[in-house]
Coordinates of C-alpha atoms and ligand atoms in Angstrom, one line a residue:
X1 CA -31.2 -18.5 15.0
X2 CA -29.3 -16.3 12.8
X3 CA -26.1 -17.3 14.8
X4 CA -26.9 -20.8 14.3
X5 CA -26.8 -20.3 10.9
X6 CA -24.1 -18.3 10.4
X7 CA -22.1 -21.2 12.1
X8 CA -23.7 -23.8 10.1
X9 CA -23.0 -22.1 6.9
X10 CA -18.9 -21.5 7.8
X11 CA -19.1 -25.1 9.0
X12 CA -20.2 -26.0 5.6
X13 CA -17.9 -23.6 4.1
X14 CA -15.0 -24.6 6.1
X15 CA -15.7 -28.1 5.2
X16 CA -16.5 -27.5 1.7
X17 CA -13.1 -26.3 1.2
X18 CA -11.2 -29.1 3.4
X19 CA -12.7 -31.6 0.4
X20 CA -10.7 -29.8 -2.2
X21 CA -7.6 -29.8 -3.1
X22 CA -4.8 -29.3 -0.5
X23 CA -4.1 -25.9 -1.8
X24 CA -6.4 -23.5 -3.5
X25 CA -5.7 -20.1 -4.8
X26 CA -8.2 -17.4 -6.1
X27 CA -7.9 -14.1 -5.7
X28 CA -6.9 -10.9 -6.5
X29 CA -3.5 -9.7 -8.1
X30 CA -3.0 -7.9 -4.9
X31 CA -3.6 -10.2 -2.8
X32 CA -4.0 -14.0 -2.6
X33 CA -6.0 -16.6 -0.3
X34 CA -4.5 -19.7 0.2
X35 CA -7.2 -22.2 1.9
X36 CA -4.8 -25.2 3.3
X37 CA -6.0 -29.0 3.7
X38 CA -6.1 -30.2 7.0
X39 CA -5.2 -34.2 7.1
X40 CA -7.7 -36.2 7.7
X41 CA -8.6 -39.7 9.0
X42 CA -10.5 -40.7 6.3
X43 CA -8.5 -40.3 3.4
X44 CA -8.4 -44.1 1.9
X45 CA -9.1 -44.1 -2.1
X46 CA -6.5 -43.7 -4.4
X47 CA -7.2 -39.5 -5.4
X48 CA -7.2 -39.0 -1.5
X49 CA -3.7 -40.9 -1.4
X50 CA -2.5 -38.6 -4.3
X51 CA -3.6 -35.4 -2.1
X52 CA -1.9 -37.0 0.9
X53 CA 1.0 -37.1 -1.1
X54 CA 0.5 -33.4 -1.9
X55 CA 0.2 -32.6 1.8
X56 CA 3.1 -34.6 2.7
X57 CA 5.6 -32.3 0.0
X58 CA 3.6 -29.6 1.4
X59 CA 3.9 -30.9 4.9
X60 CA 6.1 -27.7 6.1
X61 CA 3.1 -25.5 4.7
X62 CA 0.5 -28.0 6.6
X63 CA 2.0 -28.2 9.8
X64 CA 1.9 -24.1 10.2
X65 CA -1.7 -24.2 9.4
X66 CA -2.8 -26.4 12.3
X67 CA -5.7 -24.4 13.5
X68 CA -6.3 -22.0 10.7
X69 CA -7.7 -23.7 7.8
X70 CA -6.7 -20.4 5.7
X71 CA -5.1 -17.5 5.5
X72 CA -4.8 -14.9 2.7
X73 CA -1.1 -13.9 1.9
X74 CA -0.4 -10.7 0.2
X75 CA 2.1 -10.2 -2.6
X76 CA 2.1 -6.4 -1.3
X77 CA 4.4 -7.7 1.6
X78 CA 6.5 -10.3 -0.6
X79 CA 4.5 -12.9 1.6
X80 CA 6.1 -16.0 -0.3
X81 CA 6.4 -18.8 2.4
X82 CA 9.8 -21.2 1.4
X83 CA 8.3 -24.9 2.0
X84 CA 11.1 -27.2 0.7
X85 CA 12.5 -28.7 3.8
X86 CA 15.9 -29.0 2.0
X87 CA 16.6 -25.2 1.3
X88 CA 15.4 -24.2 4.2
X89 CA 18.1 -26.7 5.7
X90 CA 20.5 -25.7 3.6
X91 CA 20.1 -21.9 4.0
X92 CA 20.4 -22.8 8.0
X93 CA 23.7 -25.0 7.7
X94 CA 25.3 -22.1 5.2
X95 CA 24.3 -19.3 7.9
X96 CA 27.0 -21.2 10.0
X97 CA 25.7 -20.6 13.3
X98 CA 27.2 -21.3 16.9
X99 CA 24.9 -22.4 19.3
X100 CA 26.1 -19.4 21.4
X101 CA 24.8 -16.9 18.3
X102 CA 21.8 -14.2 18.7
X103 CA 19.8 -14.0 15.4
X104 CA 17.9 -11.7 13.7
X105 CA 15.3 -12.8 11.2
X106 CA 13.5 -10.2 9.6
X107 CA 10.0 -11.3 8.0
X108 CA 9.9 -14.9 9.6
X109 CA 6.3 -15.3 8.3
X110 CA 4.5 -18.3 9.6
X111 CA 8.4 -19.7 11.0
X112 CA 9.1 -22.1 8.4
X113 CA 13.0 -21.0 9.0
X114 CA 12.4 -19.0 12.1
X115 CA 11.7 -22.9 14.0
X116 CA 15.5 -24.6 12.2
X117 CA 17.1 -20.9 13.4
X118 CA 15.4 -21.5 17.1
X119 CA 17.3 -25.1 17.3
X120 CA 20.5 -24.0 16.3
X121 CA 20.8 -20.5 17.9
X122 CA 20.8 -19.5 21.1
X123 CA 18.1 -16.7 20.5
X124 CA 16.2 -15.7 17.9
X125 CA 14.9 -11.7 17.1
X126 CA 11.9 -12.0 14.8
X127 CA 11.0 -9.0 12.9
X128 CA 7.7 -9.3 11.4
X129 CA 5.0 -6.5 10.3
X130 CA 1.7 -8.7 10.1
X131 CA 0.1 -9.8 13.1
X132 CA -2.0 -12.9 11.8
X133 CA 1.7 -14.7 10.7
X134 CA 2.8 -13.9 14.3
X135 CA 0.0 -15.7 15.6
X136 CA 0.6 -18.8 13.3
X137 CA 4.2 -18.0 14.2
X138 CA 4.1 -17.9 18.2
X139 CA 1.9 -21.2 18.1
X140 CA 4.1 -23.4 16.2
X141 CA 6.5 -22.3 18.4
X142 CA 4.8 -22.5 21.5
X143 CA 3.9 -26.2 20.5
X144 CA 7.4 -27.3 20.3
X145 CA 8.2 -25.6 23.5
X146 CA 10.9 -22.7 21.8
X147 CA 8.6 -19.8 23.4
X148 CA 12.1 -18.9 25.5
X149 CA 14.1 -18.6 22.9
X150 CA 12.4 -16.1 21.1
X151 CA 11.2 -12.8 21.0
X152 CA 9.2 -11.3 18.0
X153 CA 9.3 -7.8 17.2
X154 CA 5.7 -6.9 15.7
X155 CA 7.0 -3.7 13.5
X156 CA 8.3 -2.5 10.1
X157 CA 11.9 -3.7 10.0
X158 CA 12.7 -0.6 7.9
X159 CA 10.8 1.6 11.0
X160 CA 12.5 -0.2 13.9
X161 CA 15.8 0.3 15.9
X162 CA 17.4 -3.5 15.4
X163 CA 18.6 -5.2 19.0
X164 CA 21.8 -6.7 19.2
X165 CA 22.9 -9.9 16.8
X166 CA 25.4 -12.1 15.8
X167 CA 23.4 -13.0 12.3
X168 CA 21.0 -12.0 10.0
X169 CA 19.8 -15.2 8.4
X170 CA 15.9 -14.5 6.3
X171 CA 14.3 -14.8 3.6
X172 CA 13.3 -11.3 3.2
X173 CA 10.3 -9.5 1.1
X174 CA 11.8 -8.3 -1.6
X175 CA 10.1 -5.2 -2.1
X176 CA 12.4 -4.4 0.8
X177 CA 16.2 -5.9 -0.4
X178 CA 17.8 -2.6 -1.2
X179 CA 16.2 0.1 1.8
X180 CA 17.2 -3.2 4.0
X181 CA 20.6 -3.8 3.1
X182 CA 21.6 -0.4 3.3
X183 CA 20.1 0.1 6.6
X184 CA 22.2 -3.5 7.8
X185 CA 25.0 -2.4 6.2
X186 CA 25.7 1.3 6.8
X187 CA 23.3 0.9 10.1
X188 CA 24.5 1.2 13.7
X189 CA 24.6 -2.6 14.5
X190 CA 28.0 -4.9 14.1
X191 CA 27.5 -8.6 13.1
X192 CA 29.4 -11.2 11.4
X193 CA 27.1 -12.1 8.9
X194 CA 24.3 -11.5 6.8
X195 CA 22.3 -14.7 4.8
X196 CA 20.0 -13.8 2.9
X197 CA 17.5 -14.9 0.3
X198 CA 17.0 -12.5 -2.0
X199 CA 15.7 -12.2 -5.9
X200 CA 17.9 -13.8 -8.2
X201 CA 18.7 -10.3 -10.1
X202 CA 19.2 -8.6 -7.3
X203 CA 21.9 -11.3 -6.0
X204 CA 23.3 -11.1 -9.3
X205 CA 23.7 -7.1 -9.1
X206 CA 25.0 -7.2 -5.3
X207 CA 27.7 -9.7 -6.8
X208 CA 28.6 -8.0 -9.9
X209 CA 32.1 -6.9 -10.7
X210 CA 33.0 -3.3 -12.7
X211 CA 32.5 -4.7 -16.1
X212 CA 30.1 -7.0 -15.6
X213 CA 26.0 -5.7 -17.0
X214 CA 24.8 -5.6 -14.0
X215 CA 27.8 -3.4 -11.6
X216 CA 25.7 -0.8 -10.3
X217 CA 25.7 2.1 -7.8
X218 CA 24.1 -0.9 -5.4
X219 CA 27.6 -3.4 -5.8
X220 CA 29.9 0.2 -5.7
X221 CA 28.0 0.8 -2.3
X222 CA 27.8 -2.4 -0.5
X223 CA 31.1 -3.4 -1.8
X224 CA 32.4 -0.6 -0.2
X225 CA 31.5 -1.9 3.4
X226 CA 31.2 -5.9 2.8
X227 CA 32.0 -8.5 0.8
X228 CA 29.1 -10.6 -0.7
X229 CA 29.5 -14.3 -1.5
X230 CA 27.5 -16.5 -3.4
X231 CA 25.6 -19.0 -1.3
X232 CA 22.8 -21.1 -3.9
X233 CA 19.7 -20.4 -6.2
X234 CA 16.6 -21.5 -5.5
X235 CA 13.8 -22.4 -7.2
X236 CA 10.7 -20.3 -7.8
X237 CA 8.8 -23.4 -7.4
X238 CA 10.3 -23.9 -3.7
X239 CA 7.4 -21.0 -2.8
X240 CA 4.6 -21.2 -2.2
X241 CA 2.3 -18.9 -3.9
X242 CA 4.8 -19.3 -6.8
X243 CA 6.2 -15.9 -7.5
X244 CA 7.4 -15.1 -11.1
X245 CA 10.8 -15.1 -10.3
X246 CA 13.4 -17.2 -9.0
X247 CA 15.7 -16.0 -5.9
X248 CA 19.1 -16.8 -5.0
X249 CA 21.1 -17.1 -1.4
X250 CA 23.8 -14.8 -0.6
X251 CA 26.2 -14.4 2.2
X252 CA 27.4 -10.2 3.3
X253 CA 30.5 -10.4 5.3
X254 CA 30.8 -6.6 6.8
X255 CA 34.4 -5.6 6.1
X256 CA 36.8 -5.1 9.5
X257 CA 38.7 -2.4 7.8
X258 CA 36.2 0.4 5.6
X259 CA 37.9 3.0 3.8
X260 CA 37.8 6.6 5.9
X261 CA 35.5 8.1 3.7
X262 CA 32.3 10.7 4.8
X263 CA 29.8 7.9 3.7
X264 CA 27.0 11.0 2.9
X265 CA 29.4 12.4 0.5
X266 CA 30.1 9.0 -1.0
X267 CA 26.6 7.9 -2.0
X268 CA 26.1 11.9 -3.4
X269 CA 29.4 10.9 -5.1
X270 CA 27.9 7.5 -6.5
X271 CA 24.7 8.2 -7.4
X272 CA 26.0 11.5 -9.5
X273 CA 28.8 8.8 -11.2
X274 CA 26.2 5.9 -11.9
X275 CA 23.2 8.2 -13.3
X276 CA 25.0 7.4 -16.5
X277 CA 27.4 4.6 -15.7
X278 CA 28.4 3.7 -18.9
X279 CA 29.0 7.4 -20.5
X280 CA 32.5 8.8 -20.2
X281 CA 32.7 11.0 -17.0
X282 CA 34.1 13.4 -19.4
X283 CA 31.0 13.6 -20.9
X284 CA 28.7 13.4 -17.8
X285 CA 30.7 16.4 -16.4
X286 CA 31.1 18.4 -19.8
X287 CA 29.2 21.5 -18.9
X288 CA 31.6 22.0 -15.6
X289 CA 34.8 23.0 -16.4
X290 CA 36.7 22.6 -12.9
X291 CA 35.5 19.2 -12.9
X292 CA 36.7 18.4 -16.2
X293 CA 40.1 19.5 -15.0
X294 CA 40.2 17.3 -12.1
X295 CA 39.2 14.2 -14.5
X296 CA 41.9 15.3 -17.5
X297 CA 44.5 16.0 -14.5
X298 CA 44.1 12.1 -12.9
X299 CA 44.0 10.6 -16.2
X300 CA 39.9 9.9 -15.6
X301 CA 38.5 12.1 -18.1
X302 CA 37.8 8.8 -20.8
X303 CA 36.6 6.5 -18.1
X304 CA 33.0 5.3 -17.5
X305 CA 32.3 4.4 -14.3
X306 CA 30.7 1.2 -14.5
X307 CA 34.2 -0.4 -15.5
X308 CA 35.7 1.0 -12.0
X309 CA 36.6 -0.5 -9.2
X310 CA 35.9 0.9 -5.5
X311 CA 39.7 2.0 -5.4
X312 CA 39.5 4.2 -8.3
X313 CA 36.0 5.8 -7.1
X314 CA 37.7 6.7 -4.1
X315 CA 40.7 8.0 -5.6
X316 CA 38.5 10.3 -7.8
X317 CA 36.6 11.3 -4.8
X318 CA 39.9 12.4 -3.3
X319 CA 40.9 14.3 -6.2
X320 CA 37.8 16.3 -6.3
X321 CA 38.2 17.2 -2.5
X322 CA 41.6 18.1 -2.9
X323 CA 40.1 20.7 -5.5
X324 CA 37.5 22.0 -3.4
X325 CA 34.9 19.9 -4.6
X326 CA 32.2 18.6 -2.6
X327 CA 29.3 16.3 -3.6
X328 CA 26.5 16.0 -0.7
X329 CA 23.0 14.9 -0.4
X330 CA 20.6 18.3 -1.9
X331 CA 17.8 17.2 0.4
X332 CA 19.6 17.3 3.9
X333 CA 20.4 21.1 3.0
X334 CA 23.9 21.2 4.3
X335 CA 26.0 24.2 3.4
X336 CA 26.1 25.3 -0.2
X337 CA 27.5 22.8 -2.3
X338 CA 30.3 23.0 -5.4
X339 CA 28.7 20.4 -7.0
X340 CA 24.9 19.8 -5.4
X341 CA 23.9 16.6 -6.4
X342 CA 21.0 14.7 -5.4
X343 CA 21.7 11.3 -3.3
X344 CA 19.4 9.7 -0.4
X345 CA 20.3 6.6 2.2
X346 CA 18.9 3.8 -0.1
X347 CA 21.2 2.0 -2.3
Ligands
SAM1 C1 9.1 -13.7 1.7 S1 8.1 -13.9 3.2 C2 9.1 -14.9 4.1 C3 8.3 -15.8 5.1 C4 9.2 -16.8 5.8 N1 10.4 -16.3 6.3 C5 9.5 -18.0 4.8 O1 10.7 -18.1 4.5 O2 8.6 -18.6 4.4 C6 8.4 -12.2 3.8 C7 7.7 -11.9 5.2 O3 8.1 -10.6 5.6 C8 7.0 -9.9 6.1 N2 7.2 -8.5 5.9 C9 6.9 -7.8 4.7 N3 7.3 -6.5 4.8 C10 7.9 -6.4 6.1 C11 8.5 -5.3 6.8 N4 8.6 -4.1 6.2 N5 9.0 -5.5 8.0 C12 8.9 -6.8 8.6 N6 8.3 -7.8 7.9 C13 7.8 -7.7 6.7 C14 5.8 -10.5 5.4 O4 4.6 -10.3 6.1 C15 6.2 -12.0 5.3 O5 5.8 -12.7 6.4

């Protein structure tokens, strides 16, 4: 009786919630649930024609809910699902991929981009950490026969050994950008590109040149290993929920030549330099004499470090050594340092 019920009640629910709008959002800050329109027979009058219309520009987000009328998508895990057919095209022809290529994608949420990577590529790696967008994920896939082509890694992407790709081509969470770049970029695996849709600020500090507001440690860093190009921006209104800000498309070419350089001292080096990137180093390194030496001696005493290039870091780096002076990461406790400084794998 009480199961009969129960069912009735969801059934009224469920059907409650079909009558209304095609998307609905209440909830939380935290977290947000999204209760998607199934379309249905009946529509005829002219409102229901105006929410057909809103299914059809919603038609990627409809077609991934075919059998779950909702599903609750937390802005914890940067789960913003892209639904405009033309940037997720055009993020898929700018990839340029062969149909020979392995991909990974890392956060392919309910496969909005995962299914356009699937037809072009010869394989697809699919990194995702929530199970209930895998399911949505494995069944759109299923249902246009691309199950072979794919294989979906159910982990952390920052936890998780990567397999062997080509390219990286996702629309990432972007509480992630900077742990996951590093780890792509300084990681073990070789590939020829990485596309990625990331936060428009973000893109815009990745890209910047010494001079520009935004140079950072982050550009000095990646810039060291790759080159980034700028692909698009996109709209925040291409997401759906909305976020608050819009993103942009970028393109990291890993560089065939990197500079022989002991990467741990390097980001020690960098983060010391950019703690205050736009003060004289002269006056960052006042209290250390021997430093202050090195600086006067190679003419980098009145420089400020967000105004220099990757050449002239390393150059200074270089110096220092030739001195006897070391810069390396506090927390891995190796050896007693001239200069301990503290640094750590993120960018
Ligand atoms: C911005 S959404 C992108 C969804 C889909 N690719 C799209 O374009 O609509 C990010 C996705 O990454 C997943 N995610 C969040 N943190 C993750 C992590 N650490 N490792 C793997 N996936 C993660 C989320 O669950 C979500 O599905």
């Amino acid at each position: 009786m009480f199961g009969r019920a129960k069912s009735l009640s969801l059934y009224l629910i469920r059907d409650l919630q079909r009558r209304r709008q095609s998307i609905r959002l209440f909830g939380t800050k935290s977290s947000r649930h999204y209760v998607l329109r199934e379309k249905r027979d009946d529509d005829g009058d002219d409102s229901k024609k105006k929410r057909r219309n809103k299914v059809k520009n919603d038609g990627e987000l409809q077609a991934e809910e075919e059998g779950h009328s909702s599903i609750y998508l937390h802005k914890s895990r940067g789960q913003h699902i892209l639904t405009n057919p033309r940037v997720l095209d055009a993020i898929v022809r700018k990839a340029d991929i062969r149909p020979t290529d392995t991909i990974l994608e890392i956060g392919p949420g309910t496969g909005n981009l995962t299914l356009r990577l699937l037809e072009a590529a010869k394989k697809v790696y699919a990194v995702e950490i929530d199970k209930r967008m895998i399911e949505i994920l494995n069944n759109r896939v299923s249902e246009r026969g691309l199950q072979d082509k794919i294989t979906v890694i159910c982990k952390d992407a920052l936890k998780t050994d990567f397999p062997e790709f080509d390219l990286i081509v996702a629309n990432i969470p972007y509480g992630i950008s900077s742990p996951l770049i590093a780890k792509l970029v300084f990681g073990a695996n070789t590939f020829r590109s990485a596309t990625l849709l990331l936060q428009k600020e973000f893109a815009k500090r990745l890209l910047a040149k010494p001079g520009d507001s935004e140079f950072n440690r982050l550009a000095v860093n990646v810039k060291l290993v790759a080159d980034v190009e700028f692909m698009m921006d996109v709209s925040k209104r291409d997401f759906v929920p909305c976020p608050r800000v819009d993103s942009s498309v970028v393109k990291i070419h890993p560089k065939a030549q990197v500079p022989e350089v002991d990467m741990n001292e390097w980001w020690a080096f960098t983060r010391t330099c950019f703690s205050k990137k736009n003060k004289t180093l002269g006056a960052t390194f006042k209290q250390k004499k021997k430093i202050v030496e090195v600086l006067k001696a190679g003419g980098f005493e009145d420089k400020r470090p967000s105004k220099l290039s990757n050449e002239e870091l390393l150059c200074l780096l270089s110096l220092f050594n030739q001195s006897g002076i070391h810069f390396h990461d506090q927390r891995e406790g190796k050896g007693e340092p001239n200069v301990a400084l503290d640094a750590s794998y993120d960018i």
